[in-house]
PDB file of C-alpha atoms in Angstrom:
ATOM      1  CA  UNK T1316     121.431  56.974  93.840  1.00 47.00           C
ATOM      2  CA  UNK T1317     121.381  57.875  97.492  1.00 50.00           C
ATOM      3  CA  UNK T1318     122.625  61.228  98.699  1.00 53.00           C
ATOM      4  CA  UNK T1319     121.580  63.133  95.564  1.00 53.00           C
ATOM      5  CA  UNK T1320     119.016  65.900  95.396  1.00 56.00           C
ATOM      6  CA  UNK T1321     115.903  64.488  93.652  1.00 57.00           C
ATOM      7  CA  UNK T1322     114.825  67.930  92.380  1.00 60.00           C
ATOM      8  CA  UNK T1323     118.163  68.544  90.671  1.00 60.00           C
ATOM      9  CA  UNK T1324     118.139  65.083  89.167  1.00 60.00           C
ATOM     10  CA  UNK T1325     114.574  65.512  87.892  1.00 60.00           C
ATOM     11  CA  UNK T1326     115.472  68.884  86.349  1.00 64.00           C
ATOM     12  CA  UNK T1327     118.420  67.267  84.615  1.00 61.00           C
ATOM     13  CA  UNK T1328     116.277  64.368  83.401  1.00 61.00           C
ATOM     14  CA  UNK T1329     113.639  66.780  82.023  1.00 63.00           C
ATOM     15  CA  UNK T1330     116.319  68.727  80.184  1.00 63.00           C
ATOM     16  CA  UNK T1331     117.691  65.612  78.535  1.00 62.00           C
ATOM     17  CA  UNK T1332     114.193  64.386  77.641  1.00 62.00           C
ATOM     18  CA  UNK T1333     113.554  67.698  75.871  1.00 61.00           C
ATOM     19  CA  UNK T1334     116.883  67.329  74.105  1.00 61.00           C
ATOM     20  CA  UNK T1335     115.902  63.803  73.050  1.00 67.00           C
ATOM     21  CA  UNK T1336     112.851  65.218  71.266  1.00 62.00           C
ATOM     22  CA  UNK T1337     115.051  67.567  69.244  1.00 62.00           C
ATOM     23  CA  UNK T1338     117.707  65.066  68.165  1.00 60.00           C
ATOM     24  CA  UNK T1339     115.651  63.335  65.412  1.00 57.00           C
ATOM     25  CA  UNK T1340     114.853  66.705  63.792  1.00 54.00           C
ATOM     26  CA  UNK T1341     118.506  67.721  63.786  1.00 53.00           C
ATOM     27  CA  UNK T1342     119.623  64.299  62.538  1.00 53.00           C
ATOM     28  CA  UNK T1343     117.401  64.549  59.432  1.00 54.00           C
ATOM     29  CA  UNK T1344     118.807  67.907  58.328  1.00 56.00           C
ATOM     30  CA  UNK T1345     121.604  67.659  55.728  1.00 60.00           C
ATOM     31  CA  UNK T1346     124.552  69.717  56.906  1.00 61.00           C
ATOM     32  CA  UNK T1347     127.872  70.572  55.330  1.00 79.00           C
ATOM     33  CA  UNK T1348     129.200  71.561  58.748  1.00 84.00           C
ATOM     34  CA  UNK T1349     129.113  69.424  61.854  1.00 85.00           C
ATOM     35  CA  UNK T1350     126.268  70.086  64.271  1.00 85.00           C
ATOM     36  CA  UNK T1351     127.274  71.448  67.639  1.00 84.00           C
ATOM     37  CA  UNK T1352     125.192  70.548  70.674  1.00 83.00           C
ATOM     38  CA  UNK T1353     126.753  72.080  73.738  1.00 80.00           C
ATOM     39  CA  UNK T1354     125.247  70.740  76.958  1.00 79.00           C
ATOM     40  CA  UNK T1355     126.171  72.427  80.201  1.00 76.00           C
ATOM     41  CA  UNK T1356     124.525  71.621  83.504  1.00 75.00           C
ATOM     42  CA  UNK T1357     124.907  73.304  86.850  1.00 74.00           C
ATOM     43  CA  UNK T1358     125.473  71.645  90.193  1.00 74.00           C
ATOM     44  CA  UNK T1359     126.291  68.391  88.497  1.00 76.00           C
ATOM     45  CA  UNK T1360     128.992  65.799  88.862  1.00 79.00           C
ATOM     46  CA  UNK T1361     130.442  63.337  86.385  1.00 79.00           C
ATOM     47  CA  UNK T1362     129.692  60.530  88.841  1.00 82.00           C
ATOM     48  CA  UNK T1363     125.955  61.138  88.280  1.00 86.00           C
ATOM     49  CA  UNK T1364     126.131  60.447  84.516  1.00 86.00           C
ATOM     50  CA  UNK T1365     126.562  56.970  83.035  1.00 90.00           C
ATOM     51  CA  UNK T1366     128.637  58.308  80.123  1.00 87.00           C
ATOM     52  CA  UNK T1367     131.386  58.869  82.696  1.00 86.00           C
ATOM     53  CA  UNK T1368     130.974  55.655  84.656  1.00 87.00           C
ATOM     54  CA  UNK T1369     128.675  52.677  85.181  1.00 89.00           C
ATOM     55  CA  UNK T1370     127.293  54.017  88.476  1.00 90.00           C
ATOM     56  CA  UNK T1371     125.690  57.068  86.878  1.00 90.00           C
ATOM     57  CA  UNK T1372     122.163  57.641  85.646  1.00 91.00           C
ATOM     58  CA  UNK T1373     121.360  56.198  82.204  1.00 91.00           C
ATOM     59  CA  UNK T1374     120.597  58.792  79.519  1.00 88.00           C
ATOM     60  CA  UNK T1375     120.344  56.904  76.214  1.00 92.00           C
ATOM     61  CA  UNK T1376     120.024  59.963  73.961  1.00 90.00           C
ATOM     62  CA  UNK T1377     123.006  61.713  75.496  1.00 86.00           C
ATOM     63  CA  UNK T1378     124.943  58.456  75.310  1.00 89.00           C
ATOM     64  CA  UNK T1379     124.147  58.169  71.581  1.00 90.00           C
ATOM     65  CA  UNK T1380     125.304  61.750  71.016  1.00 87.00           C
ATOM     66  CA  UNK T1381     128.460  61.025  72.996  1.00 86.00           C
ATOM     67  CA  UNK T1382     129.221  57.860  71.036  1.00 88.00           C
ATOM     68  CA  UNK T1383     129.558  59.830  67.797  1.00 85.00           C
ATOM     69  CA  UNK T1384     130.666  63.120  69.279  1.00 86.00           C
ATOM     70  CA  UNK T1385     133.088  64.733  71.642  1.00 83.00           C
ATOM     71  CA  UNK T1386     133.065  64.352  75.415  1.00 82.00           C
ATOM     72  CA  UNK T1387     135.164  66.395  77.788  1.00 79.00           C
ATOM     73  CA  UNK T1388     136.650  63.818  80.121  1.00 79.00           C
ATOM     74  CA  UNK T1389     138.924  66.181  81.985  1.00 78.00           C
ATOM     75  CA  UNK T1390     137.177  69.530  82.370  1.00 74.00           C
ATOM     76  CA  UNK T1391     136.627  71.574  85.493  1.00 74.00           C
ATOM     77  CA  UNK T1392     134.651  74.671  86.360  1.00 76.00           C
ATOM     78  CA  UNK T1393     136.619  77.856  86.695  1.00 76.00           C
ATOM     79  CA  UNK T1394     134.387  79.151  89.477  1.00 78.00           C
ATOM     80  CA  UNK T1395     132.354  77.862  92.416  1.00 75.00           C
ATOM     81  CA  UNK T1396     129.207  79.778  91.390  1.00 79.00           C
ATOM     82  CA  UNK T1397     127.129  79.262  88.278  1.00 80.00           C
ATOM     83  CA  UNK T1398     126.951  82.769  86.778  1.00 82.00           C
ATOM     84  CA  UNK T1399     130.727  83.249  86.944  1.00 84.00           C
ATOM     85  CA  UNK T1400     131.314  79.890  85.251  1.00 84.00           C
ATOM     86  CA  UNK T1401     128.780  80.791  82.522  1.00 83.00           C
ATOM     87  CA  UNK T1402     130.483  84.172  81.986  1.00 84.00           C
ATOM     88  CA  UNK T1403     133.799  82.422  81.429  1.00 85.00           C
ATOM     89  CA  UNK T1404     132.424  79.776  79.063  1.00 84.00           C
ATOM     90  CA  UNK T1405     130.406  82.174  76.901  1.00 85.00           C
ATOM     91  CA  UNK T1406     133.111  84.863  76.661  1.00 87.00           C
ATOM     92  CA  UNK T1407     136.196  82.663  76.535  1.00 87.00           C
ATOM     93  CA  UNK T1408     137.816  84.944  79.122  1.00 87.00           C
ATOM     94  CA  UNK T1409     138.815  84.099  82.660  1.00 87.00           C
ATOM     95  CA  UNK T1410     136.289  86.034  84.781  1.00 86.00           C
ATOM     96  CA  UNK T1411     138.785  88.175  86.763  1.00 87.00           C
ATOM     97  CA  UNK T1412     140.188  89.488  83.447  1.00 88.00           C
ATOM     98  CA  UNK T1413     136.772  90.934  82.551  1.00 86.00           C
ATOM     99  CA  UNK T1414     135.679  91.829  86.073  1.00 86.00           C
ATOM    100  CA  UNK T1415     132.876  89.232  86.010  1.00 84.00           C
ATOM    101  CA  UNK T1416     134.231  87.150  88.891  1.00 84.00           C
ATOM    102  CA  UNK T1417     131.418  87.970  91.313  1.00 81.00           C
ATOM    103  CA  UNK T1418     128.065  86.252  91.510  1.00 75.00           C
ATOM    104  CA  UNK T1419     125.470  88.156  89.459  1.00 68.00           C
ATOM    105  CA  UNK T1420     123.511  89.276  92.509  1.00 65.00           C
ATOM    106  CA  UNK T1421     126.569  91.093  93.831  1.00 71.00           C
ATOM    107  CA  UNK T1422     127.829  92.892  90.739  1.00 70.00           C
ATOM    108  CA  UNK T1423     127.511  92.885  86.976  1.00 78.00           C
ATOM    109  CA  UNK T1424     130.037  94.545  84.703  1.00 84.00           C
ATOM    110  CA  UNK T1425     129.927  96.121  81.245  1.00 86.00           C
ATOM    111  CA  UNK T1426     130.977  93.892  78.371  1.00 83.00           C
ATOM    112  CA  UNK T1427     134.579  94.831  77.545  1.00 85.00           C
ATOM    113  CA  UNK T1428     134.951  96.774  74.290  1.00 87.00           C
ATOM    114  CA  UNK T1429     135.505  94.475  71.341  1.00 88.00           C
ATOM    115  CA  UNK T1430     134.713  91.288  73.250  1.00 88.00           C
ATOM    116  CA  UNK T1431     132.328  89.016  71.370  1.00 90.00           C
ATOM    117  CA  UNK T1432     130.680  86.020  72.957  1.00 88.00           C
ATOM    118  CA  UNK T1433     131.197  82.530  71.544  1.00 88.00           C
ATOM    119  CA  UNK T1434     127.807  82.385  69.720  1.00 89.00           C
ATOM    120  CA  UNK T1435     128.796  85.491  67.721  1.00 91.00           C
ATOM    121  CA  UNK T1436     131.591  83.525  66.051  1.00 93.00           C
ATOM    122  CA  UNK T1437     129.327  80.563  65.385  1.00 92.00           C
ATOM    123  CA  UNK T1438     126.691  82.796  63.725  1.00 93.00           C
ATOM    124  CA  UNK T1439     129.415  84.534  61.720  1.00 95.00           C
ATOM    125  CA  UNK T1440     130.270  81.101  60.302  1.00 93.00           C
ATOM    126  CA  UNK T1441     126.719  80.208  59.320  1.00 92.00           C
ATOM    127  CA  UNK T1442     125.484  78.447  62.435  1.00 91.00           C
ATOM    128  CA  UNK T1443     122.114  79.041  64.056  1.00 90.00           C
ATOM    129  CA  UNK T1444     122.554  79.500  67.792  1.00 89.00           C
ATOM    130  CA  UNK T1445     120.100  79.405  70.646  1.00 86.00           C
ATOM    131  CA  UNK T1446     120.192  79.279  74.396  1.00 81.00           C
ATOM    132  CA  UNK T1447     117.135  77.655  75.882  1.00 75.00           C
ATOM    133  CA  UNK T1448     118.195  78.176  79.446  1.00 74.00           C
ATOM    134  CA  UNK T1449     120.069  80.742  81.479  1.00 72.00           C
ATOM    135  CA  UNK T1450     121.515  83.816  79.833  1.00 71.00           C
ATOM    136  CA  UNK T1451     122.756  85.766  82.825  1.00 73.00           C
ATOM    137  CA  UNK T1452     126.466  86.080  82.210  1.00 76.00           C
ATOM    138  CA  UNK T1453     127.386  88.790  84.756  1.00 76.00           C
ATOM    139  CA  UNK T1454     127.642  91.330  81.939  1.00 78.00           C
ATOM    140  CA  UNK T1455     125.235  94.222  81.524  1.00 74.00           C
ATOM    141  CA  UNK T1456     124.757  96.478  78.488  1.00 64.00           C
ATOM    142  CA  UNK T1457     127.418  99.186  78.326  1.00 56.00           C
TER     143      UNK T1457
END
């Protein structure tokens, strides 16, 4: 895989290895509702992942999840910087509608009144949610 940043690739590999350790625990739990594992990576490209093409890096655990799950085959980021994209995904709102269109180091904005982030709705429906990575969404407490 020439031309790729080894540090980014190693970070991605470590993340998926950690995820692989958690999959057997989740698989044993009896659930009435489907499990949701939402994997988002930054500075990534579909061409780097074998689930999107034979030239990508092999990730057997992710491939097993994908085989029995849902893969977004035609999805694009709404923003060229990570924190703006995260703000959009977690809130469900296009960043300029909430004022969160700037990179977090430039400006954060108050959470709009009444806006609940996606995990709120999952918890309301009996799901346990966690974020084991970045939580900077360009919003600050009102």
